[in-house]
Short mmCIF file of C-alpha atoms in Angstrom, two decimals:
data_model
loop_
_atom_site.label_atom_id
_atom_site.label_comp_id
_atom_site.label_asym_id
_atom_site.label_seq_id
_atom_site.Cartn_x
_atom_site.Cartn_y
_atom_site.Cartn_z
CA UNK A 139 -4.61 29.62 -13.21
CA UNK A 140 -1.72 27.56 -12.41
CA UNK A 141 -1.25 25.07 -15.00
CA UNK A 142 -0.09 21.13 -13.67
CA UNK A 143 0.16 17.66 -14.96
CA UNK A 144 -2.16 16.24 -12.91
CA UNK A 145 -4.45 16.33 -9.39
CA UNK A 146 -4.06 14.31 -6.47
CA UNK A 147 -6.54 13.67 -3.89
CA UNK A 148 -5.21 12.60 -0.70
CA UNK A 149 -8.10 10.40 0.55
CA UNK A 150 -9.57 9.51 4.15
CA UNK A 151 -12.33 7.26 4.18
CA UNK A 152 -14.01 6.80 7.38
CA UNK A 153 -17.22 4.24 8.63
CA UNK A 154 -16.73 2.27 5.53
CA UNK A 155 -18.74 -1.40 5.48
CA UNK A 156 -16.12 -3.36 7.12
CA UNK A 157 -16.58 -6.19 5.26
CA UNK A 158 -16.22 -4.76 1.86
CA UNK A 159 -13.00 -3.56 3.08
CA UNK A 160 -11.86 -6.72 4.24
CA UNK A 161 -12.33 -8.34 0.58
CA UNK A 162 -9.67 -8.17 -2.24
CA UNK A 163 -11.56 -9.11 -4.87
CA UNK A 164 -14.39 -6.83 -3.78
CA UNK A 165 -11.65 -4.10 -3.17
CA UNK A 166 -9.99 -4.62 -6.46
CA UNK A 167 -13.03 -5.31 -8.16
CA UNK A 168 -14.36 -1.37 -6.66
CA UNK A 169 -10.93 0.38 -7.43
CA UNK A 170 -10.81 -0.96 -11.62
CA UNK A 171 -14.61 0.60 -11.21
CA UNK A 172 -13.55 4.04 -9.77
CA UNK A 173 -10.38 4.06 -12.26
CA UNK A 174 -13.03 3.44 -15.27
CA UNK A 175 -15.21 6.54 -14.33
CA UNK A 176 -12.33 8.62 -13.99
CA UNK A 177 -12.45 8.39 -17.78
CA UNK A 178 -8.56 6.93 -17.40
CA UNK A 179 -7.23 3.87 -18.68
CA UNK A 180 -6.08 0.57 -17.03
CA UNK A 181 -2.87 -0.53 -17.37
CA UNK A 182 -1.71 -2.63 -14.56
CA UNK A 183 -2.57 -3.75 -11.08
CA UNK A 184 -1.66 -5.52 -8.39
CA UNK A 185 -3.89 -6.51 -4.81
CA UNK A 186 -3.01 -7.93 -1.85
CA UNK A 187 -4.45 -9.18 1.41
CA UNK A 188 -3.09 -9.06 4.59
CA UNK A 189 -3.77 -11.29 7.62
CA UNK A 190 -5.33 -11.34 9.91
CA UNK A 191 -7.13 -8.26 7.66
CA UNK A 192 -6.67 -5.53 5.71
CA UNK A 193 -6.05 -4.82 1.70
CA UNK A 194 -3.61 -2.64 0.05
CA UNK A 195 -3.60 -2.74 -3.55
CA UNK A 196 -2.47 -0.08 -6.67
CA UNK A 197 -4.11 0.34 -10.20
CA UNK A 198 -1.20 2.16 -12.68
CA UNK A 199 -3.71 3.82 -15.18
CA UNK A 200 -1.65 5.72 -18.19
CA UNK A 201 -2.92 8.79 -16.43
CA UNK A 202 -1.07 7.96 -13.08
CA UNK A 203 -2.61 6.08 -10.43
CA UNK A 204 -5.44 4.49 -7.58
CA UNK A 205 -4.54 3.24 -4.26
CA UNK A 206 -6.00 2.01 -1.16
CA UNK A 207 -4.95 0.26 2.22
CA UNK A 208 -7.73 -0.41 4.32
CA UNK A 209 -7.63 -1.38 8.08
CA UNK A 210 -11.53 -3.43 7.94
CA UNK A 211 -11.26 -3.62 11.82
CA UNK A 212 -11.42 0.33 11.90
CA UNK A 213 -13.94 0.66 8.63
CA UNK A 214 -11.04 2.89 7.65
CA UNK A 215 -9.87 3.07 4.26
CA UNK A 216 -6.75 5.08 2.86
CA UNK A 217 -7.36 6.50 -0.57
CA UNK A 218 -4.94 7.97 -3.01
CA UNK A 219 -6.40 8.81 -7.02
CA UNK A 220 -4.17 10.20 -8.47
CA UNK A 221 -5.27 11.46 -12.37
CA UNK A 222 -3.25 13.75 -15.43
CA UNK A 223 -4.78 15.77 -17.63
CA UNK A 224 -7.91 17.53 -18.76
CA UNK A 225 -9.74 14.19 -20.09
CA UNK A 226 -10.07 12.43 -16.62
CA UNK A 227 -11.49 13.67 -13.33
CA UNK A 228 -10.61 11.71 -10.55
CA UNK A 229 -13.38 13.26 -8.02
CA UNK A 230 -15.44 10.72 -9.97
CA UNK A 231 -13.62 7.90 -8.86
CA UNK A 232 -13.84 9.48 -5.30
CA UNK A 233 -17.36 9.53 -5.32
CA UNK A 234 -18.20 6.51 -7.03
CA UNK A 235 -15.86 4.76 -4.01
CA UNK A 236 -17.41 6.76 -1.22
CA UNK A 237 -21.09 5.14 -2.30
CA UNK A 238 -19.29 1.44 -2.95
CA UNK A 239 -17.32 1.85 0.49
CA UNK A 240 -20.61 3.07 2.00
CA UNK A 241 -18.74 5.38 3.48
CA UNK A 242 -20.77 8.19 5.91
CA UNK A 243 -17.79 10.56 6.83
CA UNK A 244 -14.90 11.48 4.34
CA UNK A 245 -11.98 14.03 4.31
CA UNK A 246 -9.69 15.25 1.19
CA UNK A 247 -6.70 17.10 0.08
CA UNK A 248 -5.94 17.94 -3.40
CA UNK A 249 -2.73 18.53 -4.30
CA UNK A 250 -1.54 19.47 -7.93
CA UNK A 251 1.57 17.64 -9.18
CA UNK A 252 4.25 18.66 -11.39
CA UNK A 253 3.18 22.36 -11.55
CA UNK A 254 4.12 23.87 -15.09
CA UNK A 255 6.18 26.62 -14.04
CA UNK A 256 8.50 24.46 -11.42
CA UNK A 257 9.23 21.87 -14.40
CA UNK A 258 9.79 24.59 -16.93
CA UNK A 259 7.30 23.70 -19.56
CA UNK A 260 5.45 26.93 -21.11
CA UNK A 261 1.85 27.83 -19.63
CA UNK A 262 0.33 28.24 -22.74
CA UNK A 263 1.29 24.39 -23.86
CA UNK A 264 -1.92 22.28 -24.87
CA UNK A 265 -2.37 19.67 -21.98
CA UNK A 266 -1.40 17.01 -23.41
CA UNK A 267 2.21 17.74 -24.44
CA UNK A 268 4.26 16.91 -27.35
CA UNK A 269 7.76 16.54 -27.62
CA UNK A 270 9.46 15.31 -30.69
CA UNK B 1 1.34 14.70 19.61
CA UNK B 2 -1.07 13.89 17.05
CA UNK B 3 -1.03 10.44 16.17
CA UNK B 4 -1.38 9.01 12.91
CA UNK B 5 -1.25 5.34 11.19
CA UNK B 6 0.81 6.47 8.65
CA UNK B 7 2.86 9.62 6.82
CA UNK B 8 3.04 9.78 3.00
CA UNK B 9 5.71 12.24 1.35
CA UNK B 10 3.87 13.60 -1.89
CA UNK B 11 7.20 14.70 -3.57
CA UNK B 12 8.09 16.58 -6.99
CA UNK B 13 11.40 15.28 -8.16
CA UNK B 14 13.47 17.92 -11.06
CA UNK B 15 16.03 17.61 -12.72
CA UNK B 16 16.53 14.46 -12.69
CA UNK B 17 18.98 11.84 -14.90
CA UNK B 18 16.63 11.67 -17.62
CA UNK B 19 17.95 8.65 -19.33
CA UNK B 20 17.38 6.69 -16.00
CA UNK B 21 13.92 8.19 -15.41
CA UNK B 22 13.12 6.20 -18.86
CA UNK B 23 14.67 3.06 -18.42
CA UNK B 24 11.76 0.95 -16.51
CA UNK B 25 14.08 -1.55 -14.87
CA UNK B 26 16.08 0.81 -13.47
CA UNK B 27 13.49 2.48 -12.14
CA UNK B 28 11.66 -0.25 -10.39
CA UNK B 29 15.14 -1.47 -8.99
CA UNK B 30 15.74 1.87 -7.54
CA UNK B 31 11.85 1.90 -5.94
CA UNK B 32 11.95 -1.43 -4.51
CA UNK B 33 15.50 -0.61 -3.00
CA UNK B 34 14.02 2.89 -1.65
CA UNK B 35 11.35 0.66 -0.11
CA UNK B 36 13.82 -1.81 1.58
CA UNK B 37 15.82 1.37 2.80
CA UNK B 38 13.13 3.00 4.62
CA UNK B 39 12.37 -0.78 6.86
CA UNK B 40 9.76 -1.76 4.91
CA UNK B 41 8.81 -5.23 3.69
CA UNK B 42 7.75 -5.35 0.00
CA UNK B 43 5.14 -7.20 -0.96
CA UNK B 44 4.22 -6.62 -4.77
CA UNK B 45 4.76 -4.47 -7.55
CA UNK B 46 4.22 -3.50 -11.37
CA UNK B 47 5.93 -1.27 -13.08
CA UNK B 48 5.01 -0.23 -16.75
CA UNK B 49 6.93 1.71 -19.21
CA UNK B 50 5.07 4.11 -21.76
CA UNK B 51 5.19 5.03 -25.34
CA UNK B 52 7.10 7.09 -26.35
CA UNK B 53 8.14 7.55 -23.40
CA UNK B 54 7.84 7.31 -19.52
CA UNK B 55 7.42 5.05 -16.77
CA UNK B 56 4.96 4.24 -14.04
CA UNK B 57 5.11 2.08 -11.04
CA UNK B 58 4.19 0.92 -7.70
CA UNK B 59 5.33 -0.94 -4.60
CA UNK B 60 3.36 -2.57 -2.23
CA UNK B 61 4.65 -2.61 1.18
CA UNK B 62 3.19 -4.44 4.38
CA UNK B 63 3.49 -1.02 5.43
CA UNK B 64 1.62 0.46 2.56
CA UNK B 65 3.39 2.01 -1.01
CA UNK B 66 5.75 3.82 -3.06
CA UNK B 67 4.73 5.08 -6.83
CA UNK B 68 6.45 6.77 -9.25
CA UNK B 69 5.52 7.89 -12.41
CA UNK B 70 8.59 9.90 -14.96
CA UNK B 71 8.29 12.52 -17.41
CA UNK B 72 11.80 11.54 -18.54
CA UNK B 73 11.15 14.54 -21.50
CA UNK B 74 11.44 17.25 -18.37
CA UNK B 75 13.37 15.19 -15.94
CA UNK B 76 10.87 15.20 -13.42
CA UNK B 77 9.49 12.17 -11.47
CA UNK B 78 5.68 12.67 -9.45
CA UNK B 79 7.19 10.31 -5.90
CA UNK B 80 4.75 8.92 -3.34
CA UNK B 81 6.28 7.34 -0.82
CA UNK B 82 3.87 6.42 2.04
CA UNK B 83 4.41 4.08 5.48
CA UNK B 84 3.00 3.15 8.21
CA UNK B 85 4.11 2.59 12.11
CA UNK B 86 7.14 3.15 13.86
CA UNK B 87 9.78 1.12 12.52
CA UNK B 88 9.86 2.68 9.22
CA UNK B 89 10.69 6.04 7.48
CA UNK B 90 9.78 7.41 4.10
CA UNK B 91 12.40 9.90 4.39
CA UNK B 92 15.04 7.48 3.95
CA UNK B 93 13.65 6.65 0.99
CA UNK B 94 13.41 10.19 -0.32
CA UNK B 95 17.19 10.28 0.42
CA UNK B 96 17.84 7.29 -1.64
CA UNK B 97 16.16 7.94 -4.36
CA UNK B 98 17.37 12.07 -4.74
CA UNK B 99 20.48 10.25 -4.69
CA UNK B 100 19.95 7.28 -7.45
CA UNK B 101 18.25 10.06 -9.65
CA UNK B 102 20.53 12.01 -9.46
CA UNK B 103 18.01 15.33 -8.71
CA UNK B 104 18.99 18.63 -7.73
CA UNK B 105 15.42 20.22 -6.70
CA UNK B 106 13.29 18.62 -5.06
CA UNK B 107 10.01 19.54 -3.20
CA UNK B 108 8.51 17.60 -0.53
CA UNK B 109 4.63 17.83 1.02
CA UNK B 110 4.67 15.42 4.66
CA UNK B 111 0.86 14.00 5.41
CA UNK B 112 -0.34 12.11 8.30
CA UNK B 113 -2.53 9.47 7.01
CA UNK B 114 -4.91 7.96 9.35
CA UNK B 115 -5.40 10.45 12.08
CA UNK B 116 -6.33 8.46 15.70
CA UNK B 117 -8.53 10.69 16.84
CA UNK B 118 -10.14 10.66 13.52
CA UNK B 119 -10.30 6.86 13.41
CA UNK B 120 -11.48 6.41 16.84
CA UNK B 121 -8.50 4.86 18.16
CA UNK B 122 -7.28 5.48 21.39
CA UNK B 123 -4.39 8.56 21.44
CA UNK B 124 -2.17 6.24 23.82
CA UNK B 125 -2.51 3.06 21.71
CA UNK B 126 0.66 1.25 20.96
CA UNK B 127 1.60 2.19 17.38
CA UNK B 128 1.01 -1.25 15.87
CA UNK B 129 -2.91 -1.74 16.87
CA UNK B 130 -3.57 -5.21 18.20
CA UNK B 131 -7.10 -6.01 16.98
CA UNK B 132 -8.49 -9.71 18.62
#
């Protein structure tokens, strides 16, 4: 198995309720949500609101990061959750946001980041790893 | 062509200045200028550095984001740097930043976001969608 810091899924939500996706809090409120069932941990955010329409926002979780731009007038929604190591699972955030989104039609790439073997650390290290 | 709103460049940064990859101002100056060199227009951030070590950020751009997140230990930086529409390019900020890094590998993954035909959006749309 090839061993990397974390997984990426490169996220394209389609048919989304254009309304939701039209609303920061709503948005912001959905993406802290998805970031919490990841298992990860919330460290910073920001949102913003675009006029006439559309939200693009970023939560930083210590385990990398969630982000979204939506473009409401298309029910479109870009998704990006982005999760390291073996104690978080970010196709939980993708499905929790897929039901919130209401969402009929969905398309993803994962993508590992920071393999082990380009960086140089050992593939027998423990996940989470130390350094003095 | 296929058309798309947007292309994101997942890159894997090595062997990078490790010293800068752990200083958190220096990091977020260096995003926010990589944002302004590929055309964009920033409109938030947040930037967090981690214990012991590490740092994680994000830009918001009108035309969508760029995140980082350092494993200053390795000298390797996870890079997302993702726009959207013409009048912008990501790979000037890939450029910058290989530069202000100081890398010497680097490994670069180029994603449409937002396909047209996907979407539902006409193929021969101008780029920057007028919605009424």
């Amino acid at each position: 198995m090839v061993r990397s810091l974390g997984k990426h899924l490169i996220a394209e939500f389609y048919n989304c309720n254009n309304e939701i996706l039209d609303n920061v809090e709503k948005v912001e409120y959905y993406m802290k949500k998805a970031a919490i069932e990841t298992g990860a941990t919330i460290v910073t955010s920001t949102f913003h609101r675009f006029l006439p329409h559309g939200v693009s926002g970023a939560v930083i979780v210590s385990e990398s990061h969630l982000a979204i731009h939506t473009w409401p007038e298309f029910g479109y929604a870009s998704i990006d959750l982005y999760t390291c190591g073996d104690d978080v699972d970010p196709w939980k955030a993708f499905e929790y946001l897929k039901k919130a989104f209401n969402s009929n039609r969905t398309e993803v790439n994962e993508h590992k980041r920071g393999l082990y073997n380009e960086i140089g650390i050992p593939e027998n290290s423990s996940h989470k790893v130390e350094v003095e």
